[in-house]
Tab-separated table of C-alpha atoms in Angstrom:
chain	number	residue	atom	x	y	z
A	1	MET	CA	7.459	44.740	11.677
A	2	GLU	CA	7.162	42.465	14.827
A	3	LEU	CA	3.401	40.595	15.524
A	4	GLN	CA	2.720	42.363	18.898
A	5	THR	CA	2.567	45.923	16.755
A	6	TYR	CA	-0.136	44.764	14.353
A	7	SER	CA	-3.603	47.371	15.506
A	8	ALA	CA	-6.929	46.130	16.408
A	9	PHE	CA	-8.241	47.206	12.808
A	10	THR	CA	-5.632	44.718	11.020
A	11	MET	CA	-6.785	41.794	13.044
A	12	GLY	CA	-10.537	42.972	12.691
A	13	ALA	CA	-9.580	43.202	8.911
A	14	LEU	CA	-7.844	39.647	9.001
A	15	ALA	CA	-10.662	38.254	10.860
A	16	LEU	CA	-13.404	39.294	7.998
A	17	VAL	CA	-11.153	37.464	5.630
A	18	VAL	CA	-11.185	34.669	7.027
A	19	LEU	CA	-14.893	34.809	7.665
A	20	ALA	CA	-14.910	35.689	3.539
A	21	ALA	CA	-13.150	32.711	3.063
A	22	LEU	CA	-15.493	30.347	5.468
A	23	THR	CA	-18.683	31.432	3.844
A	24	LEU	CA	-18.745	33.487	0.450
A	25	PRO	CA	-18.314	30.377	-1.202
A	26	PHE	CA	-21.718	28.859	-0.096
A	27	LEU	CA	-23.772	31.272	-0.342
A	28	ILE	CA	-23.036	32.684	-3.436
A	29	HIS	CA	-22.499	30.872	-6.816
A	30	LYS	CA	-20.425	32.384	-9.130
A	31	ILE	CA	-17.616	32.662	-6.077
A	32	GLU	CA	-18.045	28.638	-5.579
A	33	GLU	CA	-17.950	28.485	-9.256
A	34	GLU	CA	-14.888	30.393	-9.558
A	35	LEU	CA	-13.017	29.726	-5.942
A	36	GLU	CA	-9.619	29.539	-7.424
A	37	ILE	CA	-9.677	32.922	-8.592
A	38	PHE	CA	-11.711	33.462	-4.854
A	39	LEU	CA	-9.221	32.339	-2.368
A	40	LEU	CA	-6.523	34.229	-4.663
A	41	VAL	CA	-8.070	37.391	-4.242
A	42	CYS	CA	-8.243	36.817	-0.109
A	43	GLY	CA	-4.854	35.975	-0.229
A	44	VAL	CA	-3.679	38.579	-1.870
A	45	THR	CA	-6.223	40.519	0.603
A	46	ALA	CA	-4.712	39.078	3.617
A	47	VAL	CA	-0.892	39.594	2.492
A	48	SER	CA	-1.548	43.247	1.927
A	49	ILE	CA	-3.118	43.848	5.143
A	50	SER	CA	-0.709	42.504	6.985
A	51	GLY	CA	1.862	44.440	4.898
A	52	LEU	CA	3.954	40.924	4.317
A	53	TRP	CA	4.510	41.211	1.009
A	54	SER	CA	8.748	40.478	-0.435
A	55	GLY	CA	10.080	39.283	-3.336
A	56	HIS	CA	10.680	36.067	-1.422
A	57	LEU	CA	7.212	35.279	-0.552
A	58	VAL	CA	5.626	36.294	-4.330
A	59	ALA	CA	8.635	33.918	-5.308
A	60	GLU	CA	7.056	31.513	-3.198
A	61	GLY	CA	3.772	31.548	-4.110
A	62	LEU	CA	4.882	31.386	-7.945
A	63	LYS	CA	7.271	28.637	-7.349
A	64	GLU	CA	5.805	26.513	-4.692
A	65	PRO	CA	2.666	25.379	-6.692
A	66	LEU	CA	4.802	24.234	-9.872
A	67	THR	CA	5.628	20.516	-8.388
A	68	ILE	CA	2.223	19.930	-7.435
A	69	THR	CA	1.049	21.058	-10.819
A	70	ALA	CA	3.479	19.406	-12.707
A	71	ALA	CA	2.342	16.328	-10.854
A	72	VAL	CA	-1.268	16.793	-11.777
A	73	LEU	CA	-0.701	17.627	-15.558
A	74	VAL	CA	1.894	14.421	-15.835
A	75	LEU	CA	-0.361	11.953	-13.580
A	76	GLY	CA	-3.990	13.654	-15.650
A	77	VAL	CA	-2.150	12.708	-19.524
A	78	LEU	CA	-0.290	9.140	-18.009
A	79	PHE	CA	-4.483	8.601	-16.584
A	80	LYS	CA	-5.871	9.361	-19.691
A	81	GLN	CA	-2.772	7.259	-22.168
A	82	PHE	CA	-3.436	4.082	-19.831
A	83	GLY	CA	-6.562	4.662	-17.934
A	84	ALA	CA	-8.064	1.819	-19.676
A	85	TYR	CA	-5.587	-0.742	-17.628
A	86	LEU	CA	-6.502	1.055	-14.561
A	87	ALA	CA	-10.251	0.341	-14.961
A	88	HIS	CA	-10.033	-2.937	-16.432
A	89	ALA	CA	-7.831	-3.409	-12.855
A	90	VAL	CA	-10.643	-1.974	-11.048
A	91	HIS	CA	-13.220	-4.016	-12.797
A	92	TRP	CA	-11.202	-7.502	-12.089
A	93	LEU	CA	-10.622	-6.626	-8.462
A	94	GLU	CA	-14.386	-6.166	-8.032
A	95	LYS	CA	-15.272	-9.225	-9.536
A	96	LYS	CA	-13.202	-10.903	-7.521
A	97	THR	CA	-13.727	-9.753	-4.214
A	98	GLY	CA	-17.172	-7.467	-4.530
A	99	PRO	CA	-18.001	-4.415	-4.478
A	100	ARG	CA	-17.873	-3.434	-0.373
A	101	ALA	CA	-14.379	-4.986	-0.085
A	102	LEU	CA	-12.816	-2.683	-3.577
A	103	LEU	CA	-13.871	0.195	-1.977
A	104	PHE	CA	-12.714	-1.128	2.066
A	105	SER	CA	-9.621	-1.985	0.685
A	106	ALA	CA	-8.983	0.994	-1.614
A	107	VAL	CA	-9.646	3.695	1.081
A	108	LEU	CA	-7.683	1.302	3.436
A	109	ILE	CA	-4.421	0.980	0.902
A	110	LEU	CA	-4.414	4.668	0.202
A	111	GLY	CA	-4.371	5.928	3.283
A	112	LEU	CA	-1.917	3.639	4.448
A	113	THR	CA	0.593	4.060	1.092
A	114	SER	CA	-0.090	8.079	1.567
A	115	SER	CA	2.809	8.363	3.658
A	116	ILE	CA	4.927	6.678	1.172
A	117	ILE	CA	3.584	7.576	-1.854
A	118	THR	CA	2.634	10.786	-1.236
A	119	ALA	CA	-0.878	12.781	-0.929
A	120	ILE	CA	-0.843	13.913	-4.102
A	121	VAL	CA	0.340	10.821	-5.679
A	122	ALA	CA	-2.924	8.936	-3.406
A	123	ALA	CA	-5.443	11.763	-4.407
A	124	LEU	CA	-5.162	11.614	-8.164
A	125	ALA	CA	-4.756	7.875	-8.245
A	126	ALA	CA	-8.168	7.877	-5.705
A	127	ALA	CA	-10.148	10.460	-7.700
A	128	GLU	CA	-9.084	8.434	-11.336
A	129	MET	CA	-11.004	4.996	-9.550
A	130	VAL	CA	-13.982	7.765	-8.152
A	131	LYS	CA	-14.669	8.155	-11.732
A	132	LEU	CA	-14.638	4.742	-12.798
A	133	LEU	CA	-17.369	3.359	-10.302
A	134	ASP	CA	-21.222	3.491	-10.771
A	135	LEU	CA	-22.542	5.765	-8.228
A	136	GLU	CA	-24.826	8.807	-8.060
A	137	PRO	CA	-23.094	11.748	-7.386
A	138	ARG	CA	-23.290	12.096	-4.144
A	139	LEU	CA	-22.389	8.818	-2.843
A	140	LYS	CA	-19.175	9.796	-4.824
A	141	THR	CA	-19.095	12.909	-2.988
A	142	LYS	CA	-19.468	11.168	0.332
A	143	LEU	CA	-16.935	8.223	-1.272
A	144	THR	CA	-14.013	11.015	-2.165
A	145	VAL	CA	-14.866	12.518	1.222
A	146	TYR	CA	-13.844	9.669	2.960
A	147	ILE	CA	-10.689	8.508	1.199
A	148	CYS	CA	-9.316	12.607	1.322
A	149	PHE	CA	-9.838	12.171	5.114
A	150	ALA	CA	-7.666	8.259	5.295
A	151	ILE	CA	-5.003	9.706	3.036
A	152	GLY	CA	-4.929	13.130	5.266
A	153	LEU	CA	-4.655	10.744	8.278
A	154	GLY	CA	-2.315	8.758	6.492
A	155	ALA	CA	0.242	10.917	4.873
A	156	VAL	CA	1.273	12.462	8.582
A	157	LEU	CA	2.980	9.745	9.134
A	158	THR	CA	6.062	10.407	7.755
A	159	PRO	CA	7.754	13.386	6.891
A	160	ILE	CA	7.447	12.733	3.268
A	161	GLY	CA	3.156	12.348	2.690
A	162	GLU	CA	3.122	15.903	2.936
A	163	PRO	CA	3.756	19.571	4.123
A	164	LEU	CA	2.351	19.412	7.613
A	165	SER	CA	4.008	16.220	8.549
A	166	THR	CA	7.499	17.679	6.892
A	167	ILE	CA	7.445	21.053	9.050
A	168	ILE	CA	6.046	19.463	12.080
A	169	VAL	CA	9.051	16.773	11.642
A	170	ALA	CA	11.637	19.792	10.995
A	171	LYS	CA	11.019	21.938	13.567
A	172	LEU	CA	11.289	19.089	16.505
A	173	LYS	CA	14.363	17.728	15.173
A	174	ASP	CA	16.733	18.649	17.778
A	175	ALA	CA	15.796	18.572	21.357
A	176	PRO	CA	13.929	17.021	23.601
A	177	TYR	CA	12.372	15.075	20.468
A	178	TYR	CA	14.931	14.480	18.308
A	179	ALA	CA	12.489	13.924	15.748
A	180	ASP	CA	13.555	11.336	12.884
A	181	PHE	CA	11.524	10.092	9.591
A	182	PHE	CA	9.839	7.701	11.833
A	183	PHE	CA	9.330	10.022	14.969
A	184	LEU	CA	5.514	10.444	13.578
A	185	LEU	CA	4.446	7.061	13.474
A	186	LYS	CA	5.527	6.453	16.716
A	187	LEU	CA	4.043	9.234	18.514
A	188	MET	CA	0.925	9.430	15.929
A	189	GLY	CA	0.652	5.810	14.769
A	190	VAL	CA	-2.093	4.799	17.758
A	191	TRP	CA	-4.420	7.417	17.173
A	192	ILE	CA	-3.532	7.706	13.003
A	193	LEU	CA	-4.643	4.228	11.881
A	194	PRO	CA	-8.204	3.395	13.739
A	195	GLY	CA	-8.881	6.657	11.368
A	196	ILE	CA	-8.328	5.556	8.753
A	197	LEU	CA	-9.707	2.379	9.682
A	198	LEU	CA	-13.078	3.868	9.810
A	199	PHE	CA	-13.341	5.411	6.915
A	200	ALA	CA	-12.534	2.315	5.085
A	201	VAL	CA	-15.214	0.668	6.781
A	202	LEU	CA	-17.534	3.832	6.004
A	203	ALA	CA	-16.023	3.841	2.346
A	204	ALA	CA	-17.137	0.006	1.954
A	205	ARG	CA	-21.075	0.779	3.280
A	206	LEU	CA	-21.439	2.267	-0.080
A	207	GLY	CA	-21.067	-0.630	-2.048
A	208	LYS	CA	-23.752	-2.748	-0.373
A	209	GLY	CA	-26.034	-4.305	-2.821
A	210	LYS	CA	-24.363	-2.460	-5.528
A	211	LYS	CA	-21.967	-3.430	-8.946
A	212	LEU	CA	-19.794	-0.415	-9.198
A	213	THR	CA	-17.658	-1.012	-12.056
A	214	GLN	CA	-18.185	-2.253	-15.895
A	215	PRO	CA	-15.767	-3.732	-18.368
A	216	ALA	CA	-12.826	-1.116	-19.532
A	217	GLN	CA	-14.270	-0.701	-22.896
A	218	GLU	CA	-17.454	0.541	-21.489
A	219	ASN	CA	-15.695	2.949	-19.586
A	220	SER	CA	-13.694	5.432	-21.821
A	221	ARG	CA	-14.970	8.605	-21.140
A	222	GLY	CA	-11.728	10.258	-21.656
A	223	GLU	CA	-10.904	13.408	-20.940
A	224	THR	CA	-9.341	16.131	-23.409
A	225	TYR	CA	-5.499	17.656	-23.001
A	226	LYS	CA	-7.626	21.037	-22.604
A	227	THR	CA	-9.672	19.337	-19.560
A	228	ILE	CA	-6.507	18.646	-18.034
A	229	LEU	CA	-4.565	21.509	-18.640
A	230	MET	CA	-7.105	24.009	-17.272
A	231	ARG	CA	-7.418	21.485	-14.310
A	232	ALA	CA	-3.976	21.839	-13.944
A	233	GLY	CA	-3.737	25.737	-14.304
A	234	LYS	CA	-6.652	25.576	-10.993
A	235	VAL	CA	-4.910	23.528	-9.073
A	236	TYR	CA	-1.484	26.199	-9.246
A	237	LEU	CA	-4.244	29.162	-8.466
A	238	PHE	CA	-5.172	27.067	-5.388
A	239	VAL	CA	-1.672	26.087	-4.257
A	240	ALA	CA	-0.577	29.915	-4.613
A	241	ALA	CA	-3.598	31.441	-2.949
A	242	LEU	CA	-3.534	29.136	0.186
A	243	ILE	CA	0.414	30.193	0.057
A	244	TRP	CA	-0.598	33.867	0.408
A	245	LEU	CA	-3.558	33.635	2.725
A	246	GLY	CA	-1.761	31.288	4.786
A	247	GLU	CA	1.262	34.040	4.885
A	248	GLY	CA	-1.231	36.619	5.302
A	249	LEU	CA	-2.995	35.317	8.188
A	250	LYS	CA	-0.118	34.210	10.407
A	251	PRO	CA	-0.153	37.874	12.636
A	252	LEU	CA	-3.968	36.549	13.449
A	253	ALA	CA	-3.132	33.154	14.120
A	254	ALA	CA	-0.046	33.944	15.608
A	255	GLN	CA	-2.145	36.677	18.135
A	256	THR	CA	-5.116	34.390	18.882
A	257	ILE	CA	-3.223	30.688	19.567
A	258	THR	CA	-0.479	31.949	22.219
A	259	LYS	CA	-1.128	31.067	25.997
A	260	LEU	CA	-3.872	28.857	24.939
A	261	SER	CA	-4.690	25.297	26.405
A	262	LYS	CA	-3.941	21.662	24.388
A	263	TYR	CA	-8.031	22.209	24.400
A	264	ALA	CA	-8.365	25.446	23.088
A	265	LEU	CA	-6.007	24.753	20.979
A	266	TYR	CA	-7.600	21.668	19.264
A	267	TRP	CA	-10.766	23.709	18.540
A	268	ILE	CA	-9.180	26.826	17.353
A	269	ASN	CA	-7.400	24.525	14.991
A	270	SER	CA	-10.668	24.187	13.011
A	271	LEU	CA	-9.283	27.212	10.980
A	272	SER	CA	-7.099	24.584	8.781
A	273	ALA	CA	-10.337	23.448	7.485
A	274	VAL	CA	-9.613	27.032	5.147
A	275	LEU	CA	-5.932	28.125	6.153
A	276	ASP	CA	-3.640	25.827	5.491
A	277	ASN	CA	-3.056	23.140	8.302
A	278	ALA	CA	1.086	23.362	7.418
A	279	THR	CA	0.720	27.234	7.968
A	280	LEU	CA	-0.658	26.941	11.398
A	281	ALA	CA	1.948	23.989	12.136
A	282	SER	CA	4.450	26.488	11.087
A	283	ILE	CA	3.335	28.623	13.801
A	284	GLU	CA	1.796	26.378	16.732
A	285	ILE	CA	4.964	23.584	16.518
A	286	MET	CA	7.714	24.039	18.987
A	287	PRO	CA	9.910	21.800	20.879
A	288	ALA	CA	8.922	23.424	23.903
A	289	LEU	CA	5.351	21.255	23.639
A	290	GLY	CA	4.527	18.197	25.730
A	291	GLN	CA	4.143	15.216	24.144
A	292	GLU	CA	0.366	15.243	25.006
A	293	THR	CA	-0.424	19.158	23.787
A	294	LEU	CA	1.446	17.601	20.344
A	295	VAL	CA	-0.914	14.828	20.027
A	296	PHE	CA	-3.906	17.134	20.217
A	297	LEU	CA	-2.229	19.713	17.699
A	298	THR	CA	-1.192	16.976	15.342
A	299	MET	CA	-4.974	15.464	15.291
A	300	SER	CA	-6.978	18.480	15.226
A	301	LEU	CA	-4.876	20.132	12.095
A	302	ILE	CA	-5.425	16.641	10.303
A	303	LEU	CA	-9.126	16.251	11.037
A	304	ALA	CA	-9.994	19.906	10.812
A	305	GLY	CA	-7.787	19.719	7.057
A	306	GLY	CA	-10.528	17.377	5.730
A	307	LEU	CA	-13.842	19.681	6.674
A	308	LEU	CA	-13.318	21.603	3.545
A	309	ILE	CA	-11.774	21.762	0.505
A	310	PRO	CA	-9.150	24.248	0.829
A	311	GLY	CA	-7.908	22.594	3.945
A	312	ASN	CA	-6.047	20.148	2.319
A	313	ILE	CA	-4.126	19.288	-0.791
A	314	PRO	CA	-6.291	16.263	-1.604
A	315	ASN	CA	-9.267	17.766	-0.963
A	316	ILE	CA	-8.187	20.231	-3.846
A	317	ILE	CA	-6.871	17.441	-6.211
A	318	CYS	CA	-10.051	15.057	-5.840
A	319	ALA	CA	-12.404	17.878	-6.013
A	320	SER	CA	-10.941	19.777	-9.541
A	321	LYS	CA	-10.919	16.153	-10.582
A	322	LEU	CA	-14.598	15.301	-9.986
A	323	ASN	CA	-15.692	18.771	-10.333
A	324	ILE	CA	-17.131	18.708	-6.639
A	325	LYS	CA	-18.269	22.139	-5.422
A	326	SER	CA	-17.821	23.830	-2.245
A	327	LYS	CA	-21.403	23.077	-0.824
A	328	GLU	CA	-21.575	19.750	-1.552
A	329	TRP	CA	-18.470	18.833	0.105
A	330	ALA	CA	-19.109	20.895	3.402
A	331	ARG	CA	-22.487	18.845	2.952
A	332	GLU	CA	-20.820	15.090	3.256
A	333	ALA	CA	-17.383	16.219	5.342
A	334	LEU	CA	-18.416	18.628	7.799
A	335	PRO	CA	-20.899	16.282	9.999
A	336	VAL	CA	-18.374	13.000	9.798
A	337	GLY	CA	-15.392	15.234	10.198
A	338	ILE	CA	-17.257	16.896	12.785
A	339	ALA	CA	-18.280	14.090	15.105
A	340	LEU	CA	-14.494	12.535	14.847
A	341	MET	CA	-13.660	15.268	15.824
A	342	VAL	CA	-15.689	15.438	19.045
A	343	ILE	CA	-14.859	11.807	19.326
A	344	TYR	CA	-11.065	12.350	19.802
A	345	PHE	CA	-11.491	15.148	21.354
A	346	ALA	CA	-13.288	12.996	24.563
A	347	VAL	CA	-11.397	9.938	23.808
A	348	MET	CA	-7.811	12.411	23.767
A	349	SER	CA	-8.569	14.263	27.047
A	350	MET	CA	-9.391	10.900	28.871
A	351	VAL	CA	-6.457	8.791	27.847
A	352	LEU	CA	-3.433	11.847	27.527
């Protein structure tokens, strides 16, 4: 079925799915507690409304989460076995540099290296580090949000960092861009690096006047294998849900973004707070786009992806490992994320 044949009723029903995914986790505590199952229901509903079920899509939803789930499971076991060494290293680094320098360096390094070690590994390392820190829960959530924004920014610089960058490079590999491994670094680096630096500075402020770590033996609150396995299962459901949700909402996205200006698309892409930004990229990115529009689109997809937990893989991993709820994430991420989107929009509108 071609996208233009979808009825107004179908478009309205899909819009209601988006509205439900954006609002119900904040309004109903039980949904917040079972967010993975809720989003899975939303995904199945969206695909059913769109009539896009196929053997390929079912297989994709079951297969694609396996890689990240395996990474979460294996690294979870490794961190359980060798976490004391990480705790010792973090404690030693704080003693040598101080708490503010520790947080600044950690966010900066994770942001800059996420495009090489992948956003998944960076997020897992970040979550383990945050668990070691002696911060009150709200400050831990705030720090986690800053780290995930930094990882989301940095991971886009190479096509191996995250799915968003993989799709962009793949869709622009031919004329006129002939995108190669360093294409996004050259195109977006000047916009990405200041953002990573900003979140490193914001993180450093959280360490003011605080001693953040204890010796490794005092930080041995080990997880059980059952906890590790359950977290991996939740990540699997989360990713499968987002794959089906993204596919099911493609008709709505395709009909709402066509023939819009780069300025309108920038704000429309706020949908990537709940709709995987790689899905929107697969619809929007095309070789016919001008370079300025490409920068607008990419930047908005990255920034909006940090606003809510479903928006990006690092958010999902860290929220799962650190038991951060949707309301807690939104409370810390929305103010800084929206402010940054406004600032980037203003600057890019003047420069590009």
